[in-house]
Amino acid sequence: MMHANDGADAPYWNGLAEGRLLLPRCRCGDWLWPAANHCAACGGEEIAWVDRPMRATIFSWTRTWHRFGLTESLDLPFVSIVATIDDCGIRLLGRLDDPDQLDPVIGEAIAGRSGATRVEGRDIPTIIWSRG
Ligand SMILES: [Zn+2]
């Protein structure tokens, strides 16, 4: 989960840190994820970072009861959600705002906001998902 901020996805992380969801789209219309410097569909290099609403549907989710890796700063349990962003199909990992809720439902509409997860003394921008 460590991210250098100079990779192809740097605008995503920098945007999230400012409360925006920026996603890369080629001139041909294809969304590129993971972010890349070339479009896999057309080979183009004209990639624009487009502001998207943080609205999505749940693709998959996991409730975590035990610590692993770099999650030491999170209260347990926590709920990770992979959600498909509306109208572009990109799937992004985030965390549910209130892990004590009833289980999320695949296909459920959710809305996100930007937050942070503390990892080894650094705040990593994170999408915090809310239901209904
Ligand atoms: Zn393209």
JSON list of C-alpha atoms and ligand atoms in Angstrom, two decimals:
[
{"chain": "A", "resi": 1, "resn": "MET", "atom": "CA", "xyz": [0.00, 0.00, 0.00]},
{"chain": "A", "resi": 2, "resn": "MET", "atom": "CA", "xyz": [2.93, 2.40, -0.23]},
{"chain": "A", "resi": 3, "resn": "HIS", "atom": "CA", "xyz": [2.62, 4.78, -3.13]},
{"chain": "A", "resi": 4, "resn": "ALA", "atom": "CA", "xyz": [5.31, 6.92, -4.60]},
{"chain": "A", "resi": 5, "resn": "ASN", "atom": "CA", "xyz": [3.66, 10.11, -5.78]},
{"chain": "A", "resi": 6, "resn": "ASP", "atom": "CA", "xyz": [5.52, 10.26, -9.08]},
{"chain": "A", "resi": 7, "resn": "GLY", "atom": "CA", "xyz": [4.05, 7.19, -10.77]},
{"chain": "A", "resi": 8, "resn": "ALA", "atom": "CA", "xyz": [1.49, 7.11, -13.56]},
{"chain": "A", "resi": 9, "resn": "ASP", "atom": "CA", "xyz": [-1.24, 7.24, -10.92]},
{"chain": "A", "resi": 10, "resn": "ALA", "atom": "CA", "xyz": [0.15, 10.29, -9.07]},
{"chain": "A", "resi": 11, "resn": "PRO", "atom": "CA", "xyz": [-2.78, 12.56, -10.14]},
{"chain": "A", "resi": 12, "resn": "TYR", "atom": "CA", "xyz": [-5.18, 10.06, -8.58]},
{"chain": "A", "resi": 13, "resn": "TRP", "atom": "CA", "xyz": [-3.42, 10.17, -5.20]},
{"chain": "A", "resi": 14, "resn": "ASN", "atom": "CA", "xyz": [-2.89, 13.92, -5.29]},
{"chain": "A", "resi": 15, "resn": "GLY", "atom": "CA", "xyz": [-6.52, 14.47, -6.24]},
{"chain": "A", "resi": 16, "resn": "LEU", "atom": "CA", "xyz": [-7.77, 12.23, -3.47]},
{"chain": "A", "resi": 17, "resn": "ALA", "atom": "CA", "xyz": [-5.64, 14.11, -0.96]},
{"chain": "A", "resi": 18, "resn": "GLU", "atom": "CA", "xyz": [-7.53, 17.25, -2.05]},
{"chain": "A", "resi": 19, "resn": "GLY", "atom": "CA", "xyz": [-10.93, 15.58, -1.83]},
{"chain": "A", "resi": 20, "resn": "ARG", "atom": "CA", "xyz": [-11.35, 14.95, -5.56]},
{"chain": "A", "resi": 21, "resn": "LEU", "atom": "CA", "xyz": [-11.66, 11.78, -7.56]},
{"chain": "A", "resi": 22, "resn": "LEU", "atom": "CA", "xyz": [-9.54, 12.17, -10.68]},
{"chain": "A", "resi": 23, "resn": "LEU", "atom": "CA", "xyz": [-9.48, 9.31, -13.16]},
{"chain": "A", "resi": 24, "resn": "PRO", "atom": "CA", "xyz": [-7.52, 8.94, -16.40]},
{"chain": "A", "resi": 25, "resn": "ARG", "atom": "CA", "xyz": [-9.32, 8.91, -19.70]},
{"chain": "A", "resi": 26, "resn": "CYS", "atom": "CA", "xyz": [-7.85, 8.60, -23.17]},
{"chain": "A", "resi": 27, "resn": "ARG", "atom": "CA", "xyz": [-8.92, 10.88, -25.99]},
{"chain": "A", "resi": 28, "resn": "CYS", "atom": "CA", "xyz": [-10.53, 7.79, -27.59]},
{"chain": "A", "resi": 29, "resn": "GLY", "atom": "CA", "xyz": [-12.92, 7.55, -24.65]},
{"chain": "A", "resi": 30, "resn": "ASP", "atom": "CA", "xyz": [-11.43, 4.57, -22.85]},
{"chain": "A", "resi": 31, "resn": "TRP", "atom": "CA", "xyz": [-10.81, 4.84, -19.12]},
{"chain": "A", "resi": 32, "resn": "LEU", "atom": "CA", "xyz": [-7.35, 3.63, -18.17]},
{"chain": "A", "resi": 33, "resn": "TRP", "atom": "CA", "xyz": [-6.98, 1.69, -14.95]},
{"chain": "A", "resi": 34, "resn": "PRO", "atom": "CA", "xyz": [-4.48, 1.00, -13.61]},
{"chain": "A", "resi": 35, "resn": "ALA", "atom": "CA", "xyz": [-3.28, 4.37, -14.77]},
{"chain": "A", "resi": 36, "resn": "ALA", "atom": "CA", "xyz": [-0.84, 4.23, -17.66]},
{"chain": "A", "resi": 37, "resn": "ASN", "atom": "CA", "xyz": [1.01, 6.60, -19.95]},
{"chain": "A", "resi": 38, "resn": "HIS", "atom": "CA", "xyz": [-0.35, 4.89, -23.04]},
{"chain": "A", "resi": 39, "resn": "CYS", "atom": "CA", "xyz": [-3.89, 3.79, -23.87]},
{"chain": "A", "resi": 40, "resn": "ALA", "atom": "CA", "xyz": [-4.13, 0.03, -24.27]},
{"chain": "A", "resi": 41, "resn": "ALA", "atom": "CA", "xyz": [-7.04, 0.41, -26.71]},
{"chain": "A", "resi": 42, "resn": "CYS", "atom": "CA", "xyz": [-5.61, 2.90, -29.21]},
{"chain": "A", "resi": 43, "resn": "GLY", "atom": "CA", "xyz": [-1.99, 3.47, -28.19]},
{"chain": "A", "resi": 44, "resn": "GLY", "atom": "CA", "xyz": [-2.70, 7.16, -27.67]},
{"chain": "A", "resi": 45, "resn": "GLU", "atom": "CA", "xyz": [-0.78, 9.27, -25.20]},
{"chain": "A", "resi": 46, "resn": "GLU", "atom": "CA", "xyz": [-3.31, 12.05, -24.74]},
{"chain": "A", "resi": 47, "resn": "ILE", "atom": "CA", "xyz": [-4.53, 11.13, -21.30]},
{"chain": "A", "resi": 48, "resn": "ALA", "atom": "CA", "xyz": [-6.77, 13.55, -19.43]},
{"chain": "A", "resi": 49, "resn": "TRP", "atom": "CA", "xyz": [-7.46, 13.34, -15.71]},
{"chain": "A", "resi": 50, "resn": "VAL", "atom": "CA", "xyz": [-11.19, 13.78, -15.33]},
{"chain": "A", "resi": 51, "resn": "ASP", "atom": "CA", "xyz": [-13.03, 14.84, -12.18]},
{"chain": "A", "resi": 52, "resn": "ARG", "atom": "CA", "xyz": [-15.60, 12.17, -11.31]},
{"chain": "A", "resi": 53, "resn": "PRO", "atom": "CA", "xyz": [-18.31, 12.11, -8.67]},
{"chain": "A", "resi": 54, "resn": "MET", "atom": "CA", "xyz": [-17.53, 9.59, -5.94]},
{"chain": "A", "resi": 55, "resn": "ARG", "atom": "CA", "xyz": [-20.57, 7.48, -6.69]},
{"chain": "A", "resi": 56, "resn": "ALA", "atom": "CA", "xyz": [-20.28, 3.76, -7.25]},
{"chain": "A", "resi": 57, "resn": "THR", "atom": "CA", "xyz": [-21.77, 0.33, -6.75]},
{"chain": "A", "resi": 58, "resn": "ILE", "atom": "CA", "xyz": [-20.29, -2.34, -4.53]},
{"chain": "A", "resi": 59, "resn": "PHE", "atom": "CA", "xyz": [-18.34, -4.95, -6.50]},
{"chain": "A", "resi": 60, "resn": "SER", "atom": "CA", "xyz": [-16.96, -6.89, -3.53]},
{"chain": "A", "resi": 61, "resn": "TRP", "atom": "CA", "xyz": [-16.25, -6.33, 0.14]},
{"chain": "A", "resi": 62, "resn": "THR", "atom": "CA", "xyz": [-14.40, -7.89, 3.06]},
{"chain": "A", "resi": 63, "resn": "ARG", "atom": "CA", "xyz": [-14.72, -7.49, 6.80]},
{"chain": "A", "resi": 64, "resn": "THR", "atom": "CA", "xyz": [-11.32, -7.77, 8.45]},
{"chain": "A", "resi": 65, "resn": "TRP", "atom": "CA", "xyz": [-11.10, -8.98, 12.03]},
{"chain": "A", "resi": 66, "resn": "HIS", "atom": "CA", "xyz": [-7.35, -9.49, 12.33]},
{"chain": "A", "resi": 67, "resn": "ARG", "atom": "CA", "xyz": [-4.47, -7.18, 11.76]},
{"chain": "A", "resi": 68, "resn": "PHE", "atom": "CA", "xyz": [-2.18, -7.74, 8.83]},
{"chain": "A", "resi": 69, "resn": "GLY", "atom": "CA", "xyz": [0.50, -5.83, 7.03]},
{"chain": "A", "resi": 70, "resn": "LEU", "atom": "CA", "xyz": [0.15, -2.09, 7.29]},
{"chain": "A", "resi": 71, "resn": "THR", "atom": "CA", "xyz": [-3.29, -1.86, 8.87]},
{"chain": "A", "resi": 72, "resn": "GLU", "atom": "CA", "xyz": [-2.12, -1.30, 12.43]},
{"chain": "A", "resi": 73, "resn": "SER", "atom": "CA", "xyz": [-3.75, 2.12, 12.69]},
{"chain": "A", "resi": 74, "resn": "LEU", "atom": "CA", "xyz": [-7.27, 0.91, 11.85]},
{"chain": "A", "resi": 75, "resn": "ASP", "atom": "CA", "xyz": [-9.82, -0.04, 14.47]},
{"chain": "A", "resi": 76, "resn": "LEU", "atom": "CA", "xyz": [-11.04, -3.59, 14.13]},
{"chain": "A", "resi": 77, "resn": "PRO", "atom": "CA", "xyz": [-13.07, -4.82, 12.49]},
{"chain": "A", "resi": 78, "resn": "PHE", "atom": "CA", "xyz": [-12.95, -2.70, 9.35]},
{"chain": "A", "resi": 79, "resn": "VAL", "atom": "CA", "xyz": [-14.72, -3.22, 6.07]},
{"chain": "A", "resi": 80, "resn": "SER", "atom": "CA", "xyz": [-12.89, -2.89, 2.76]},
{"chain": "A", "resi": 81, "resn": "ILE", "atom": "CA", "xyz": [-14.99, -2.32, -0.32]},
{"chain": "A", "resi": 82, "resn": "VAL", "atom": "CA", "xyz": [-14.06, -2.60, -3.98]},
{"chain": "A", "resi": 83, "resn": "ALA", "atom": "CA", "xyz": [-16.57, -0.44, -5.83]},
{"chain": "A", "resi": 84, "resn": "THR", "atom": "CA", "xyz": [-17.23, 0.17, -9.51]},
{"chain": "A", "resi": 85, "resn": "ILE", "atom": "CA", "xyz": [-17.28, 3.91, -10.19]},
{"chain": "A", "resi": 86, "resn": "ASP", "atom": "CA", "xyz": [-20.45, 5.03, -11.99]},
{"chain": "A", "resi": 87, "resn": "ASP", "atom": "CA", "xyz": [-20.23, 5.57, -15.74]},
{"chain": "A", "resi": 88, "resn": "CYS", "atom": "CA", "xyz": [-16.60, 4.56, -16.15]},
{"chain": "A", "resi": 89, "resn": "GLY", "atom": "CA", "xyz": [-16.27, 1.01, -14.83]},
{"chain": "A", "resi": 90, "resn": "ILE", "atom": "CA", "xyz": [-13.08, 1.63, -12.90]},
{"chain": "A", "resi": 91, "resn": "ARG", "atom": "CA", "xyz": [-12.93, -0.36, -9.67]},
{"chain": "A", "resi": 92, "resn": "LEU", "atom": "CA", "xyz": [-11.42, 1.26, -6.62]},
{"chain": "A", "resi": 93, "resn": "LEU", "atom": "CA", "xyz": [-10.66, 0.02, -3.14]},
{"chain": "A", "resi": 94, "resn": "GLY", "atom": "CA", "xyz": [-11.88, 1.98, -0.15]},
{"chain": "A", "resi": 95, "resn": "ARG", "atom": "CA", "xyz": [-13.09, 1.54, 3.37]},
{"chain": "A", "resi": 96, "resn": "LEU", "atom": "CA", "xyz": [-16.61, 1.66, 4.78]},
{"chain": "A", "resi": 97, "resn": "ASP", "atom": "CA", "xyz": [-17.23, 4.61, 7.11]},
{"chain": "A", "resi": 98, "resn": "ASP", "atom": "CA", "xyz": [-19.08, 2.58, 9.76]},
{"chain": "A", "resi": 99, "resn": "PRO", "atom": "CA", "xyz": [-17.92, -1.05, 9.96]},
{"chain": "A", "resi": 100, "resn": "ASP", "atom": "CA", "xyz": [-20.60, -1.95, 12.52]},
{"chain": "A", "resi": 101, "resn": "GLN", "atom": "CA", "xyz": [-23.37, -1.70, 9.95]},
{"chain": "A", "resi": 102, "resn": "LEU", "atom": "CA", "xyz": [-25.10, -4.71, 8.50]},
{"chain": "A", "resi": 103, "resn": "ASP", "atom": "CA", "xyz": [-23.18, -6.46, 5.77]},
{"chain": "A", "resi": 104, "resn": "PRO", "atom": "CA", "xyz": [-22.85, -4.51, 2.52]},
{"chain": "A", "resi": 105, "resn": "VAL", "atom": "CA", "xyz": [-24.66, -5.90, -0.50]},
{"chain": "A", "resi": 106, "resn": "ILE", "atom": "CA", "xyz": [-23.04, -6.53, -3.87]},
{"chain": "A", "resi": 107, "resn": "GLY", "atom": "CA", "xyz": [-24.48, -4.06, -6.37]},
{"chain": "A", "resi": 108, "resn": "GLU", "atom": "CA", "xyz": [-25.57, -1.58, -3.70]},
{"chain": "A", "resi": 109, "resn": "ALA", "atom": "CA", "xyz": [-25.12, 2.10, -4.55]},
{"chain": "A", "resi": 110, "resn": "ILE", "atom": "CA", "xyz": [-22.63, 3.93, -2.34]},
{"chain": "A", "resi": 111, "resn": "ALA", "atom": "CA", "xyz": [-21.05, 7.35, -2.16]},
{"chain": "A", "resi": 112, "resn": "GLY", "atom": "CA", "xyz": [-17.49, 8.18, -1.24]},
{"chain": "A", "resi": 113, "resn": "ARG", "atom": "CA", "xyz": [-15.50, 10.99, 0.25]},
{"chain": "A", "resi": 114, "resn": "SER", "atom": "CA", "xyz": [-11.79, 11.27, 0.70]},
{"chain": "A", "resi": 115, "resn": "GLY", "atom": "CA", "xyz": [-10.15, 10.43, 3.96]},
{"chain": "A", "resi": 116, "resn": "ALA", "atom": "CA", "xyz": [-6.84, 9.01, 5.03]},
{"chain": "A", "resi": 117, "resn": "THR", "atom": "CA", "xyz": [-5.38, 5.84, 6.42]},
{"chain": "A", "resi": 118, "resn": "ARG", "atom": "CA", "xyz": [-2.36, 6.17, 8.65]},
{"chain": "A", "resi": 119, "resn": "VAL", "atom": "CA", "xyz": [0.38, 3.83, 7.47]},
{"chain": "A", "resi": 120, "resn": "GLU", "atom": "CA", "xyz": [3.81, 3.83, 9.07]},
{"chain": "A", "resi": 121, "resn": "GLY", "atom": "CA", "xyz": [3.42, 7.41, 10.22]},
{"chain": "A", "resi": 122, "resn": "ARG", "atom": "CA", "xyz": [2.11, 8.71, 6.90]},
{"chain": "A", "resi": 123, "resn": "ASP", "atom": "CA", "xyz": [-1.45, 9.53, 5.91]},
{"chain": "A", "resi": 124, "resn": "ILE", "atom": "CA", "xyz": [-2.34, 7.68, 2.71]},
{"chain": "A", "resi": 125, "resn": "PRO", "atom": "CA", "xyz": [-5.36, 9.16, 0.88]},
{"chain": "A", "resi": 126, "resn": "THR", "atom": "CA", "xyz": [-8.25, 6.71, 1.07]},
{"chain": "A", "resi": 127, "resn": "ILE", "atom": "CA", "xyz": [-11.80, 6.62, -0.25]},
{"chain": "A", "resi": 128, "resn": "ILE", "atom": "CA", "xyz": [-14.27, 6.34, 2.62]},
{"chain": "A", "resi": 129, "resn": "TRP", "atom": "CA", "xyz": [-17.52, 4.80, 1.37]},
{"chain": "A", "resi": 130, "resn": "SER", "atom": "CA", "xyz": [-20.93, 5.49, 2.87]},
{"chain": "A", "resi": 131, "resn": "ARG", "atom": "CA", "xyz": [-24.12, 3.58, 2.24]},
{"chain": "A", "resi": 132, "resn": "GLY", "atom": "CA", "xyz": [-27.45, 5.08, 1.27]},
{"chain": "B", "resi": 1, "resn": "ZN", "atom": "ZN", "xyz": [-7.29, 5.41, -26.37]}
]
